[in-house]
Short mmCIF file of C-alpha atoms in Angstrom, two decimals:
data_model
loop_
_atom_site.label_atom_id
_atom_site.label_comp_id
_atom_site.label_asym_id
_atom_site.label_seq_id
_atom_site.Cartn_x
_atom_site.Cartn_y
_atom_site.Cartn_z
CA MET H 1 -0.06 0.03 -0.11
CA VAL H 2 1.47 3.25 -0.89
CA GLN H 3 1.59 5.83 2.18
CA PRO H 4 0.51 9.20 1.78
CA VAL H 5 3.14 11.93 1.85
CA PRO H 6 2.61 14.15 4.63
CA VAL H 7 1.89 17.84 3.78
CA PRO H 8 4.48 20.23 5.83
CA VAL H 9 2.67 22.76 8.00
CA ALA H 10 3.78 26.26 7.90
CA TYR H 11 4.29 27.15 11.55
CA GLY H 12 6.18 30.23 10.85
CA PRO H 13 3.28 32.59 9.79
CA LEU H 14 1.27 31.37 12.77
CA LEU H 15 4.25 31.80 15.07
CA ALA H 16 4.81 35.26 13.97
CA THR H 17 1.30 36.38 14.32
CA LEU H 18 1.24 35.03 17.78
CA VAL H 19 4.68 37.04 18.65
CA LEU H 20 3.12 40.15 17.04
CA ALA H 21 -0.29 39.75 19.25
CA LEU H 22 1.93 39.11 22.45
CA ALA H 23 4.14 42.39 21.61
CA LEU H 24 1.10 44.26 21.25
CA VAL H 25 -0.38 42.97 24.41
CA VAL H 26 2.54 44.07 26.39
CA LEU H 27 3.13 47.35 24.64
CA PRO H 28 1.71 49.43 27.26
CA PHE H 29 3.20 47.58 30.42
CA ALA H 30 6.52 47.88 28.55
CA ALA H 31 6.08 51.83 27.61
CA GLN H 32 5.03 52.44 31.36
CA ALA H 33 8.07 50.72 32.50
CA LEU H 34 10.47 52.26 29.97
CA GLY H 35 8.91 56.03 31.36
CA GLN H 36 7.81 56.11 27.63
CA PRO H 37 3.75 56.64 28.10
CA SER H 38 3.51 58.76 25.22
CA LEU H 39 4.15 55.65 23.15
CA VAL H 40 0.52 54.13 23.95
CA PRO H 41 -1.45 56.98 22.32
CA LEU H 42 1.03 56.39 19.32
CA ALA H 43 0.68 52.81 19.23
CA THR H 44 -3.39 53.51 19.64
CA ARG H 45 -3.30 55.72 16.50
CA ALA H 46 -1.65 53.05 14.44
CA LEU H 47 -3.91 50.48 15.40
CA ILE H 48 -6.90 52.72 14.04
CA TYR H 49 -5.25 53.36 10.93
CA ALA H 50 -4.50 49.69 10.61
CA ILE H 51 -8.13 48.81 10.68
CA ALA H 52 -9.16 51.42 8.09
CA ALA H 53 -5.87 50.38 5.81
CA ALA H 54 -7.08 46.62 6.49
CA SER H 55 -10.45 47.48 5.11
CA LEU H 56 -9.32 49.30 2.10
CA ASN H 57 -7.03 46.48 1.53
CA LEU H 58 -10.17 43.92 1.33
CA ALA H 59 -11.28 46.09 -1.68
CA LEU H 60 -8.11 46.91 -3.15
CA GLY H 61 -5.75 43.65 -2.25
CA TYR H 62 -8.33 41.11 -2.59
CA GLY H 63 -11.03 42.29 -4.74
CA GLY H 64 -8.74 44.51 -7.05
CA MET H 65 -11.09 47.86 -6.58
CA VAL H 66 -8.79 50.97 -6.52
CA SER H 67 -10.83 52.94 -4.51
CA PHE H 68 -9.46 56.63 -3.64
CA GLY H 69 -12.88 57.65 -1.90
CA HIS H 70 -12.39 55.62 1.35
CA ALA H 71 -12.09 58.70 3.58
CA ALA H 72 -15.81 59.27 3.05
CA PHE H 73 -16.58 55.82 5.00
CA PHE H 74 -13.67 57.01 7.49
CA GLY H 75 -15.03 60.42 7.98
CA ILE H 76 -18.61 59.43 7.98
CA GLY H 77 -18.03 56.99 10.76
CA GLY H 78 -16.19 59.55 12.92
CA TYR H 79 -19.14 62.14 12.41
CA VAL H 80 -21.74 59.96 13.24
CA VAL H 81 -20.02 59.65 16.73
CA GLY H 82 -19.55 63.29 17.08
CA ILE H 83 -23.45 63.97 15.80
CA LEU H 84 -24.76 61.32 18.10
CA TYR H 85 -22.85 62.79 21.03
CA GLN H 86 -23.85 66.27 20.27
CA SER H 87 -27.51 65.17 20.33
CA PHE H 88 -26.98 63.33 23.48
CA THR H 89 -25.45 66.21 25.29
CA ALA H 90 -28.24 68.72 23.95
CA ASP H 91 -30.85 65.86 25.03
CA GLU H 92 -32.81 66.28 21.80
CA LEU H 93 -33.55 63.69 19.27
CA LEU H 94 -31.59 63.78 15.78
CA PHE H 95 -33.94 64.19 12.86
CA GLY H 96 -36.78 64.42 15.47
CA LEU H 97 -36.47 60.52 15.51
CA ILE H 98 -32.94 59.27 16.85
CA PRO H 99 -31.87 59.84 20.35
CA GLY H 100 -28.40 60.74 20.99
CA THR H 101 -25.89 58.22 22.87
CA ASN H 102 -22.46 58.15 24.51
CA GLN H 103 -22.49 54.19 24.82
CA LEU H 104 -19.45 53.11 22.48
CA LEU H 105 -20.95 49.81 21.29
CA LEU H 106 -23.91 51.84 20.05
CA THR H 107 -22.02 54.63 18.35
CA LEU H 108 -19.69 52.11 16.88
CA ALA H 109 -22.70 50.06 15.35
CA ALA H 110 -24.24 53.32 14.12
CA ALA H 111 -20.88 54.34 12.10
CA MET H 112 -20.66 50.75 10.70
CA LEU H 113 -24.15 51.03 9.52
CA ALA H 114 -24.00 54.61 8.03
CA ALA H 115 -20.60 53.65 6.36
CA GLY H 116 -22.09 50.68 4.87
CA PHE H 117 -24.93 52.16 3.57
CA LEU H 118 -22.93 54.98 2.03
CA ALA H 119 -20.78 52.31 0.37
CA LEU H 120 -23.62 50.33 -0.77
CA VAL H 121 -24.94 53.59 -2.58
CA ILE H 122 -21.37 54.89 -4.16
CA GLY H 123 -20.55 51.00 -4.97
CA ALA H 124 -23.91 50.43 -6.61
CA LEU H 125 -23.20 53.44 -8.98
CA SER H 126 -19.38 53.08 -8.94
CA LEU H 127 -18.95 49.65 -9.66
CA ARG H 128 -20.52 50.03 -12.99
CA THR H 129 -17.23 51.36 -14.33
CA SER H 130 -13.77 49.94 -13.91
CA GLY H 131 -10.16 51.31 -13.96
CA VAL H 132 -9.61 55.19 -14.00
CA GLN H 133 -13.32 55.83 -14.13
CA PHE H 134 -13.79 53.91 -11.14
CA ILE H 135 -10.89 55.78 -9.22
CA MET H 136 -12.24 59.15 -10.21
CA ILE H 137 -15.98 58.49 -8.96
CA THR H 138 -15.11 57.06 -5.95
CA LEU H 139 -12.87 60.14 -5.39
CA ALA H 140 -15.55 62.56 -6.49
CA PHE H 141 -18.17 60.81 -4.05
CA ALA H 142 -15.69 61.67 -1.46
CA GLN H 143 -15.09 65.17 -2.32
CA MET H 144 -18.62 65.89 -2.66
CA LEU H 145 -19.26 64.58 1.21
CA PHE H 146 -16.13 66.73 2.25
CA PHE H 147 -17.63 69.96 0.88
CA LEU H 148 -21.03 68.81 2.25
CA PHE H 149 -19.75 68.83 5.89
CA VAL H 150 -17.51 71.87 5.23
CA SER H 151 -20.95 73.84 4.47
CA LEU H 152 -23.13 72.32 7.40
CA LYS H 153 -22.41 74.88 10.10
CA ALA H 154 -24.82 73.23 12.74
CA TYR H 155 -21.77 70.47 13.11
CA GLY H 156 -19.21 72.99 13.20
CA GLY H 157 -18.64 73.43 9.72
CA ASP H 158 -14.86 73.79 8.57
CA ASP H 159 -14.17 74.13 12.16
CA GLY H 160 -15.45 70.56 13.05
CA LEU H 161 -17.01 69.04 15.70
CA ILE H 162 -15.65 68.93 19.49
CA ILE H 163 -16.32 65.49 21.46
CA ARG H 164 -16.09 66.57 25.03
CA ARG H 165 -15.50 62.85 26.45
CA ARG H 166 -14.80 59.59 24.95
CA ASN H 167 -17.86 57.26 24.63
CA ILE H 168 -18.40 55.01 27.53
CA LEU H 169 -18.02 51.11 27.66
CA PHE H 170 -19.50 49.55 30.34
CA GLY H 171 -17.35 50.35 33.35
CA LEU H 172 -14.49 51.06 31.56
CA ASP H 173 -12.66 54.37 31.96
CA THR H 174 -12.01 55.04 28.46
CA ARG H 175 -10.45 58.35 29.16
CA ASP H 176 -7.57 56.34 30.35
CA ASP H 177 -5.20 55.81 27.42
CA THR H 178 -4.10 52.55 28.39
CA VAL H 179 -7.84 51.31 28.62
CA PHE H 180 -8.86 52.83 25.18
CA TYR H 181 -5.68 51.17 23.65
CA PHE H 182 -7.06 47.75 24.54
CA VAL H 183 -10.49 48.37 23.35
CA CYS H 184 -8.86 49.54 19.90
CA LEU H 185 -6.30 46.30 20.15
CA ALA H 186 -9.86 44.16 20.56
CA ALA H 187 -11.37 45.81 17.70
CA ALA H 188 -8.50 45.64 15.13
CA ALA H 189 -8.18 41.74 16.56
CA ILE H 190 -11.71 41.11 15.43
CA MET H 191 -11.57 43.05 12.37
CA PHE H 192 -8.05 41.05 11.10
CA TRP H 193 -9.72 37.67 12.30
CA GLY H 194 -12.96 38.69 10.23
CA ILE H 195 -10.94 39.59 6.88
CA ALA H 196 -9.02 36.36 7.58
CA ARG H 197 -12.01 34.06 7.47
CA ILE H 198 -13.43 36.34 4.46
CA VAL H 199 -10.31 35.96 2.60
CA GLY H 200 -10.31 32.01 3.23
CA SER H 201 -13.82 31.57 2.61
CA ARG H 202 -15.55 30.58 -0.96
CA PHE H 203 -16.65 34.32 -1.16
CA GLY H 204 -12.83 35.16 -0.81
CA MET H 205 -11.89 32.69 -3.44
CA VAL H 206 -14.19 33.86 -5.88
CA LEU H 207 -13.15 37.66 -4.98
CA ALA H 208 -9.54 36.57 -5.83
CA GLY H 209 -10.77 35.05 -9.24
CA ILE H 210 -12.68 38.08 -10.30
CA ARG H 211 -9.44 40.34 -9.33
CA GLN H 212 -7.38 37.97 -11.59
CA SER H 213 -9.98 37.74 -14.57
CA GLU H 214 -13.49 38.98 -13.99
CA ARG H 215 -14.46 38.17 -17.70
CA ARG H 216 -13.54 34.39 -17.04
CA MET H 217 -15.62 34.39 -13.63
CA ALA H 218 -18.46 35.81 -15.72
CA ALA H 219 -18.31 33.15 -18.26
CA MET H 220 -18.59 30.57 -15.26
CA GLY H 221 -21.77 31.94 -14.34
CA ILE H 222 -20.61 33.93 -11.82
CA ALA H 223 -22.01 37.67 -11.16
CA PRO H 224 -18.90 39.62 -10.51
CA TYR H 225 -20.94 42.85 -9.80
CA ARG H 226 -22.62 41.35 -6.73
CA TYR H 227 -19.68 39.77 -5.30
CA LYS H 228 -17.67 43.23 -5.38
CA LEU H 229 -20.43 45.32 -4.28
CA ALA H 230 -20.39 42.94 -1.07
CA ALA H 231 -16.95 43.57 -0.71
CA PHE H 232 -17.22 47.12 -1.15
CA VAL H 233 -19.72 47.29 1.49
CA ILE H 234 -17.67 45.02 3.89
CA SER H 235 -14.59 47.52 3.29
CA GLY H 236 -16.80 50.59 3.70
CA MET H 237 -18.12 49.20 7.06
CA GLY H 238 -14.22 48.50 8.46
CA ALA H 239 -13.46 52.19 7.44
CA GLY H 240 -16.29 53.52 9.20
CA LEU H 241 -15.54 51.44 12.50
CA ALA H 242 -11.72 52.99 12.20
CA GLY H 243 -13.50 56.52 11.92
CA ALA H 244 -15.54 56.27 14.76
CA LEU H 245 -12.52 55.04 17.18
CA MET H 246 -10.46 57.63 15.65
CA ALA H 247 -13.29 60.47 16.70
CA ASN H 248 -12.96 58.80 20.10
CA TYR H 249 -9.24 58.70 20.07
CA LEU H 250 -9.09 62.58 19.18
CA ARG H 251 -12.27 63.56 20.89
CA PHE H 252 -12.58 65.75 17.68
CA VAL H 253 -13.89 65.09 14.06
CA SER H 254 -13.81 67.39 11.16
CA PRO H 255 -13.99 67.62 7.25
CA ASP H 256 -10.28 66.64 7.03
CA MET H 257 -11.28 63.23 7.83
CA LEU H 258 -13.07 63.18 4.57
CA HIS H 259 -10.69 64.78 2.43
CA TRP H 260 -8.89 62.71 -0.52
CA THR H 261 -5.39 63.24 1.16
CA LYS H 262 -6.88 60.82 4.04
CA SER H 263 -7.58 58.16 1.11
CA GLY H 264 -4.25 58.80 -0.14
CA GLU H 265 -2.73 58.01 3.53
CA LEU H 266 -4.65 54.82 3.69
CA MET H 267 -3.33 53.82 0.21
CA ILE H 268 0.16 54.50 0.94
CA MET H 269 -0.33 52.23 4.42
CA VAL H 270 -1.71 49.34 2.25
CA ILE H 271 0.97 49.74 -0.38
CA LEU H 272 3.85 50.22 2.33
CA GLY H 273 2.84 47.08 4.18
CA GLY H 274 2.02 45.15 1.22
CA VAL H 275 -1.03 44.85 -1.10
CA GLY H 276 -3.22 41.84 -0.48
CA THR H 277 -1.55 40.49 2.45
CA LEU H 278 -3.12 40.09 5.98
CA LEU H 279 -0.75 41.81 8.33
CA GLY H 280 0.44 44.34 5.75
CA PRO H 281 -1.97 46.88 6.38
CA LEU H 282 -0.72 46.91 10.03
CA LEU H 283 2.92 47.16 9.29
CA GLY H 284 2.18 49.81 6.82
CA ALA H 285 0.15 51.91 9.31
CA ALA H 286 2.65 51.40 11.97
CA ALA H 287 5.54 52.18 10.08
CA LEU H 288 3.90 55.45 8.35
CA VAL H 289 2.39 57.00 11.82
CA VAL H 290 6.23 56.20 13.37
CA LEU H 291 7.74 57.73 10.34
CA GLU H 292 5.50 60.85 10.51
CA THR H 293 5.92 61.41 14.30
CA VAL H 294 9.90 61.28 14.16
CA LEU H 295 10.07 63.05 11.02
CA THR H 296 7.85 65.86 12.27
CA ALA H 297 9.94 66.32 15.47
CA TRP H 298 13.15 66.54 13.36
CA THR H 299 11.82 69.02 10.59
CA GLU H 300 8.84 70.99 9.35
CA HIS H 301 9.64 69.93 5.86
CA TRP H 302 9.11 66.17 6.92
CA GLN H 303 7.28 65.18 3.62
CA LEU H 304 10.49 65.81 1.57
CA VAL H 305 12.06 63.11 3.89
CA LEU H 306 9.38 60.70 3.94
CA GLY H 307 8.73 60.57 -0.03
CA PRO H 308 12.12 59.20 -0.59
CA ILE H 309 11.91 56.59 2.07
CA LEU H 310 8.43 55.65 0.71
CA LEU H 311 9.87 55.22 -2.73
CA VAL H 312 12.88 52.77 -1.70
CA VAL H 313 10.53 50.61 0.40
CA VAL H 314 8.03 50.25 -2.47
CA LEU H 315 10.75 50.03 -5.26
CA PHE H 316 13.01 47.69 -3.58
CA THR H 317 11.19 45.59 -0.88
CA GLN H 318 9.20 43.67 -3.90
CA GLY H 319 5.77 43.62 -1.95
CA GLY H 320 6.25 45.96 0.66
CA LEU H 321 7.23 45.55 4.02
CA ARG H 322 5.48 42.17 4.76
CA ALA H 323 7.43 40.74 1.69
CA LEU H 324 10.63 41.91 3.31
CA LEU H 325 10.14 40.47 6.49
CA ARG H 326 9.38 37.23 4.98
CA ARG H 327 12.44 37.15 2.94
CA LEU H 328 14.57 38.08 5.98
CA GLY H 329 12.50 35.24 7.92
CA GLY H 330 13.76 32.73 5.15
CA GLY H 331 10.28 32.55 3.51
CA ARG H 332 9.66 33.16 -0.38
#
């Protein structure tokens, strides 16, 4: 009888993920022990941007949809938190129907629903095109929303909206930076786990097939439009979650969250970390946040230094930081 050949199991990626997770859990305590408490808010911001970048990566890296309008979903998530908090403090109904709230779970859910509905509307229209037309339509929608919120004086207009206190989560003191860090870490863990499940599912395989050849998938009887729209909506909901967390982190929301430059930042994070990789957006977000912080303290013309660094990483790593780390670890 022919004995079956055992298939080798790749323990490297699993071990690396566990080490990364442990490092993120230990980070706040290590920062306090080293006398660097400012590292905790910095890591929190990186985690929030990682959620937004991972959401964009689902559409861009796995679905082949180059969206330049994800700032719309990121910003709308932040404004949902700010508007609900304003209605709560004023003790009035939003649109005469919806009561305000300062409960984190409710505001996060509302932000994701609002961003998902917006992604459904934008995706239903823009996904009928492709290529440059798709990029420009998503960009146009984001800029329309940007100018809309600039003109809404009831919500601060160009000055933005102040959130006096972070939303409440059970009995936790979310005003404490370490507590809020772990809230964002839990949200990021759930987000990355969900994306991993989606990518590894039949839906994810169909989405990968559509990215490679939409015409072939259509010839097999699969409707690419429906799958792409579903992925776009999920991606928008993830960006809305990140925007809601960022509004709580900053205790402030402004139209800048909706500007096209924010979409550019998210795309840079995805490309820097590695397009179409699970942990690439996390690495890209952390690298960009750290580089921006360090270079800003060094010179006011920090963009001039950041640009060449990004070019070197993108051109010579052949797949971003995730591919570079994999090669350094002996992987292909």
